[in-house]
């Protein structure tokens, strides 16, 4: 079986209830952050103690674009390069997150489409491992 590793440790998890993004939330004003933030950046927040929080899986696509050419380093991808969609997703928890959109037709995506968080293949590394990342798919 192919070993599966996250592109970056600590950004997402695949638990029994499905994938979640790992972030934080201000205990005082409830502002959510992804990735985790050590401090609250809400200018009207006076205290700003942070706690760990998990976000997802439901969201709505705000906007999207097609990555038609290979992204510059340090981005990695499988050869031959295949265009993919990236989108800004408004999560139900009040957070706007950037991610790949898993769809067979990237140019057909429209804002307002309901999406759900998933974890999927990003590229195969030099040791043959399946490097995975968070993404969203229309639902
Ligand atoms: Zn705060």
PDB file of C-alpha atoms and ligand atoms in Angstrom:
ATOM      1  CA  UNK A   1       0.000   0.000   0.000  1.00  0.00           C
ATOM      2  CA  UNK A   2       1.230   3.471  -0.834  1.00  0.00           C
ATOM      3  CA  UNK A   3       2.273   5.528   2.168  1.00  0.00           C
ATOM      4  CA  UNK A   4       0.179   8.670   2.541  1.00  0.00           C
ATOM      5  CA  UNK A   5       1.671  11.775   4.131  1.00  0.00           C
ATOM      6  CA  UNK A   6       0.283  15.285   4.682  1.00  0.00           C
ATOM      7  CA  UNK A   7       1.905  18.091   2.674  1.00  0.00           C
ATOM      8  CA  UNK A   8       2.371  19.968   5.980  1.00  0.00           C
ATOM      9  CA  UNK A   9       1.899  18.480   9.461  1.00  0.00           C
ATOM     10  CA  UNK A  10      -0.743  19.984  11.710  1.00  0.00           C
ATOM     11  CA  UNK A  11      -2.933  21.773   9.157  1.00  0.00           C
ATOM     12  CA  UNK A  12      -5.647  19.142   8.776  1.00  0.00           C
ATOM     13  CA  UNK A  13      -6.772  15.815  10.157  1.00  0.00           C
ATOM     14  CA  UNK A  14      -8.778  12.864   8.889  1.00  0.00           C
ATOM     15  CA  UNK A  15     -10.719  11.684  11.908  1.00  0.00           C
ATOM     16  CA  UNK A  16     -13.634   9.248  12.227  1.00  0.00           C
ATOM     17  CA  UNK A  17     -16.076  12.078  11.441  1.00  0.00           C
ATOM     18  CA  UNK A  18     -14.175  13.030   8.284  1.00  0.00           C
ATOM     19  CA  UNK A  19     -11.587  15.653   7.411  1.00  0.00           C
ATOM     20  CA  UNK A  20     -11.243  18.852   9.415  1.00  0.00           C
ATOM     21  CA  UNK A  21      -8.963  21.880   9.179  1.00  0.00           C
ATOM     22  CA  UNK A  22      -6.956  22.522  12.349  1.00  0.00           C
ATOM     23  CA  UNK A  23      -7.017  26.126  13.448  1.00  0.00           C
ATOM     24  CA  UNK A  24      -7.742  28.194  16.487  1.00  0.00           C
ATOM     25  CA  UNK A  25     -10.435  30.417  17.875  1.00  0.00           C
ATOM     26  CA  UNK A  26     -10.277  33.417  20.201  1.00  0.00           C
ATOM     27  CA  UNK A  27     -11.874  32.511  23.547  1.00  0.00           C
ATOM     28  CA  UNK A  28     -12.838  36.156  24.119  1.00  0.00           C
ATOM     29  CA  UNK A  29     -14.393  37.235  20.787  1.00  0.00           C
ATOM     30  CA  UNK A  30     -14.762  33.838  18.997  1.00  0.00           C
ATOM     31  CA  UNK A  31     -12.852  34.964  15.860  1.00  0.00           C
ATOM     32  CA  UNK A  32     -11.726  31.810  13.980  1.00  0.00           C
ATOM     33  CA  UNK A  33      -8.227  31.440  12.471  1.00  0.00           C
ATOM     34  CA  UNK A  34      -6.724  29.018   9.973  1.00  0.00           C
ATOM     35  CA  UNK A  35      -3.885  28.182  10.195  1.00  0.00           C
ATOM     36  CA  UNK A  36      -3.610  28.471  13.964  1.00  0.00           C
ATOM     37  CA  UNK A  37      -2.852  31.917  15.305  1.00  0.00           C
ATOM     38  CA  UNK A  38      -1.013  32.589  18.552  1.00  0.00           C
ATOM     39  CA  UNK A  39      -2.845  35.879  19.067  1.00  0.00           C
ATOM     40  CA  UNK A  40      -6.181  37.413  18.141  1.00  0.00           C
ATOM     41  CA  UNK A  41      -5.989  40.041  15.373  1.00  0.00           C
ATOM     42  CA  UNK A  42      -9.438  41.508  15.931  1.00  0.00           C
ATOM     43  CA  UNK A  43      -8.662  45.185  16.685  1.00  0.00           C
ATOM     44  CA  UNK A  44     -11.666  45.501  19.008  1.00  0.00           C
ATOM     45  CA  UNK A  45     -10.725  42.399  21.019  1.00  0.00           C
ATOM     46  CA  UNK A  46      -9.199  43.242  24.389  1.00  0.00           C
ATOM     47  CA  UNK A  47      -8.010  39.929  25.800  1.00  0.00           C
ATOM     48  CA  UNK A  48      -7.459  37.410  22.996  1.00  0.00           C
ATOM     49  CA  UNK A  49      -6.777  34.062  24.629  1.00  0.00           C
ATOM     50  CA  UNK A  50      -6.687  31.355  21.928  1.00  0.00           C
ATOM     51  CA  UNK A  51      -7.912  27.773  21.919  1.00  0.00           C
ATOM     52  CA  UNK A  52      -7.513  25.012  19.326  1.00  0.00           C
ATOM     53  CA  UNK A  53     -10.460  24.568  16.974  1.00  0.00           C
ATOM     54  CA  UNK A  54     -11.394  22.279  14.077  1.00  0.00           C
ATOM     55  CA  UNK A  55     -13.279  23.594  11.033  1.00  0.00           C
ATOM     56  CA  UNK A  56     -15.344  22.008   8.272  1.00  0.00           C
ATOM     57  CA  UNK A  57     -16.558  20.113   6.417  1.00  0.00           C
ATOM     58  CA  UNK A  58     -19.305  22.373   5.014  1.00  0.00           C
ATOM     59  CA  UNK A  59     -18.726  25.523   3.011  1.00  0.00           C
ATOM     60  CA  UNK A  60     -19.760  27.571   0.007  1.00  0.00           C
ATOM     61  CA  UNK A  61     -17.473  28.452  -2.889  1.00  0.00           C
ATOM     62  CA  UNK A  62     -16.918  32.237  -2.910  1.00  0.00           C
ATOM     63  CA  UNK A  63     -14.753  32.434  -6.049  1.00  0.00           C
ATOM     64  CA  UNK A  64     -12.442  30.242  -8.064  1.00  0.00           C
ATOM     65  CA  UNK A  65      -9.780  30.302 -10.759  1.00  0.00           C
ATOM     66  CA  UNK A  66      -8.087  27.728 -12.956  1.00  0.00           C
ATOM     67  CA  UNK A  67      -4.349  27.222 -12.449  1.00  0.00           C
ATOM     68  CA  UNK A  68      -3.578  26.799 -16.149  1.00  0.00           C
ATOM     69  CA  UNK A  69       0.213  26.714 -15.857  1.00  0.00           C
ATOM     70  CA  UNK A  70       2.506  25.058 -13.303  1.00  0.00           C
ATOM     71  CA  UNK A  71       2.832  27.080 -10.083  1.00  0.00           C
ATOM     72  CA  UNK A  72       6.352  28.316  -9.197  1.00  0.00           C
ATOM     73  CA  UNK A  73       8.519  26.571  -6.598  1.00  0.00           C
ATOM     74  CA  UNK A  74       8.172  25.483  -3.849  1.00  0.00           C
ATOM     75  CA  UNK A  75       4.850  24.138  -5.224  1.00  0.00           C
ATOM     76  CA  UNK A  76       5.120  20.538  -6.401  1.00  0.00           C
ATOM     77  CA  UNK A  77       2.966  18.583  -8.825  1.00  0.00           C
ATOM     78  CA  UNK A  78       2.914  15.364 -10.830  1.00  0.00           C
ATOM     79  CA  UNK A  79       4.242  15.343 -14.389  1.00  0.00           C
ATOM     80  CA  UNK A  80       2.704  15.895 -16.870  1.00  0.00           C
ATOM     81  CA  UNK A  81       1.130  18.984 -15.339  1.00  0.00           C
ATOM     82  CA  UNK A  82      -2.668  19.119 -15.415  1.00  0.00           C
ATOM     83  CA  UNK A  83      -4.578  22.375 -14.766  1.00  0.00           C
ATOM     84  CA  UNK A  84      -6.646  22.400 -11.584  1.00  0.00           C
ATOM     85  CA  UNK A  85      -9.051  24.741  -9.837  1.00  0.00           C
ATOM     86  CA  UNK A  86      -8.276  26.797  -6.746  1.00  0.00           C
ATOM     87  CA  UNK A  87     -10.989  28.538  -4.820  1.00  0.00           C
ATOM     88  CA  UNK A  88     -11.857  30.694  -1.841  1.00  0.00           C
ATOM     89  CA  UNK A  89     -14.369  28.858   0.325  1.00  0.00           C
ATOM     90  CA  UNK A  90     -16.531  30.394   3.038  1.00  0.00           C
ATOM     91  CA  UNK A  91     -16.732  27.760   5.770  1.00  0.00           C
ATOM     92  CA  UNK A  92     -19.838  27.484   7.922  1.00  0.00           C
ATOM     93  CA  UNK A  93     -17.708  28.598  10.919  1.00  0.00           C
ATOM     94  CA  UNK A  94     -17.206  32.055   9.395  1.00  0.00           C
ATOM     95  CA  UNK A  95     -13.777  31.540   7.909  1.00  0.00           C
ATOM     96  CA  UNK A  96     -12.649  32.108   4.304  1.00  0.00           C
ATOM     97  CA  UNK A  97     -10.086  29.489   3.249  1.00  0.00           C
ATOM     98  CA  UNK A  98      -8.062  28.976   0.064  1.00  0.00           C
ATOM     99  CA  UNK A  99      -7.832  25.479  -1.342  1.00  0.00           C
ATOM    100  CA  UNK A 100      -7.813  23.272  -4.373  1.00  0.00           C
ATOM    101  CA  UNK A 101     -11.221  22.393  -5.743  1.00  0.00           C
ATOM    102  CA  UNK A 102     -11.573  18.741  -6.709  1.00  0.00           C
ATOM    103  CA  UNK A 103     -13.682  18.776  -9.866  1.00  0.00           C
ATOM    104  CA  UNK A 104     -13.387  17.204 -13.321  1.00  0.00           C
ATOM    105  CA  UNK A 105     -14.250  20.525 -14.998  1.00  0.00           C
ATOM    106  CA  UNK A 106     -12.380  23.424 -13.290  1.00  0.00           C
ATOM    107  CA  UNK A 107     -13.686  26.094 -15.671  1.00  0.00           C
ATOM    108  CA  UNK A 108     -17.345  25.218 -14.894  1.00  0.00           C
ATOM    109  CA  UNK A 109     -17.150  26.194 -11.196  1.00  0.00           C
ATOM    110  CA  UNK A 110     -19.382  29.038 -10.031  1.00  0.00           C
ATOM    111  CA  UNK A 111     -19.502  31.074  -6.834  1.00  0.00           C
ATOM    112  CA  UNK A 112     -22.291  29.996  -4.502  1.00  0.00           C
ATOM    113  CA  UNK A 113     -21.721  26.266  -5.075  1.00  0.00           C
ATOM    114  CA  UNK A 114     -21.917  24.213  -1.843  1.00  0.00           C
ATOM    115  CA  UNK A 115     -18.660  22.371  -1.217  1.00  0.00           C
ATOM    116  CA  UNK A 116     -17.285  19.988   1.366  1.00  0.00           C
ATOM    117  CA  UNK A 117     -13.815  19.495   2.749  1.00  0.00           C
ATOM    118  CA  UNK A 118     -11.869  16.458   1.629  1.00  0.00           C
ATOM    119  CA  UNK A 119      -8.275  15.274   1.671  1.00  0.00           C
ATOM    120  CA  UNK A 120      -6.777  14.294  -1.636  1.00  0.00           C
ATOM    121  CA  UNK A 121      -3.682  13.606  -3.696  1.00  0.00           C
ATOM    122  CA  UNK A 122      -1.334  16.530  -4.330  1.00  0.00           C
ATOM    123  CA  UNK A 123       1.729  14.830  -5.819  1.00  0.00           C
ATOM    124  CA  UNK A 124       3.862  11.707  -5.527  1.00  0.00           C
ATOM    125  CA  UNK A 125       7.187  12.442  -3.854  1.00  0.00           C
ATOM    126  CA  UNK A 126      10.623  11.095  -4.821  1.00  0.00           C
ATOM    127  CA  UNK A 127      10.173   8.191  -2.363  1.00  0.00           C
ATOM    128  CA  UNK A 128       6.897   7.172  -4.031  1.00  0.00           C
ATOM    129  CA  UNK A 129       4.688   8.425  -1.210  1.00  0.00           C
ATOM    130  CA  UNK A 130       1.260   9.916  -1.848  1.00  0.00           C
ATOM    131  CA  UNK A 131       1.463  13.505  -0.570  1.00  0.00           C
ATOM    132  CA  UNK A 132      -2.030  14.716   0.320  1.00  0.00           C
ATOM    133  CA  UNK A 133      -3.555  18.094   1.089  1.00  0.00           C
ATOM    134  CA  UNK A 134      -6.893  19.573   2.073  1.00  0.00           C
ATOM    135  CA  UNK A 135      -9.222  20.447  -0.768  1.00  0.00           C
ATOM    136  CA  UNK A 136     -12.896  20.984  -1.420  1.00  0.00           C
ATOM    137  CA  UNK A 137     -15.323  19.250  -3.724  1.00  0.00           C
ATOM    138  CA  UNK A 138     -18.750  20.353  -4.927  1.00  0.00           C
ATOM    139  CA  UNK A 139     -21.533  18.481  -3.116  1.00  0.00           C
TER     140      UNK A 139
HETATM  141 ZN1  LIG B   1     -10.400  38.046  20.009  1.00  0.00          ZN
END
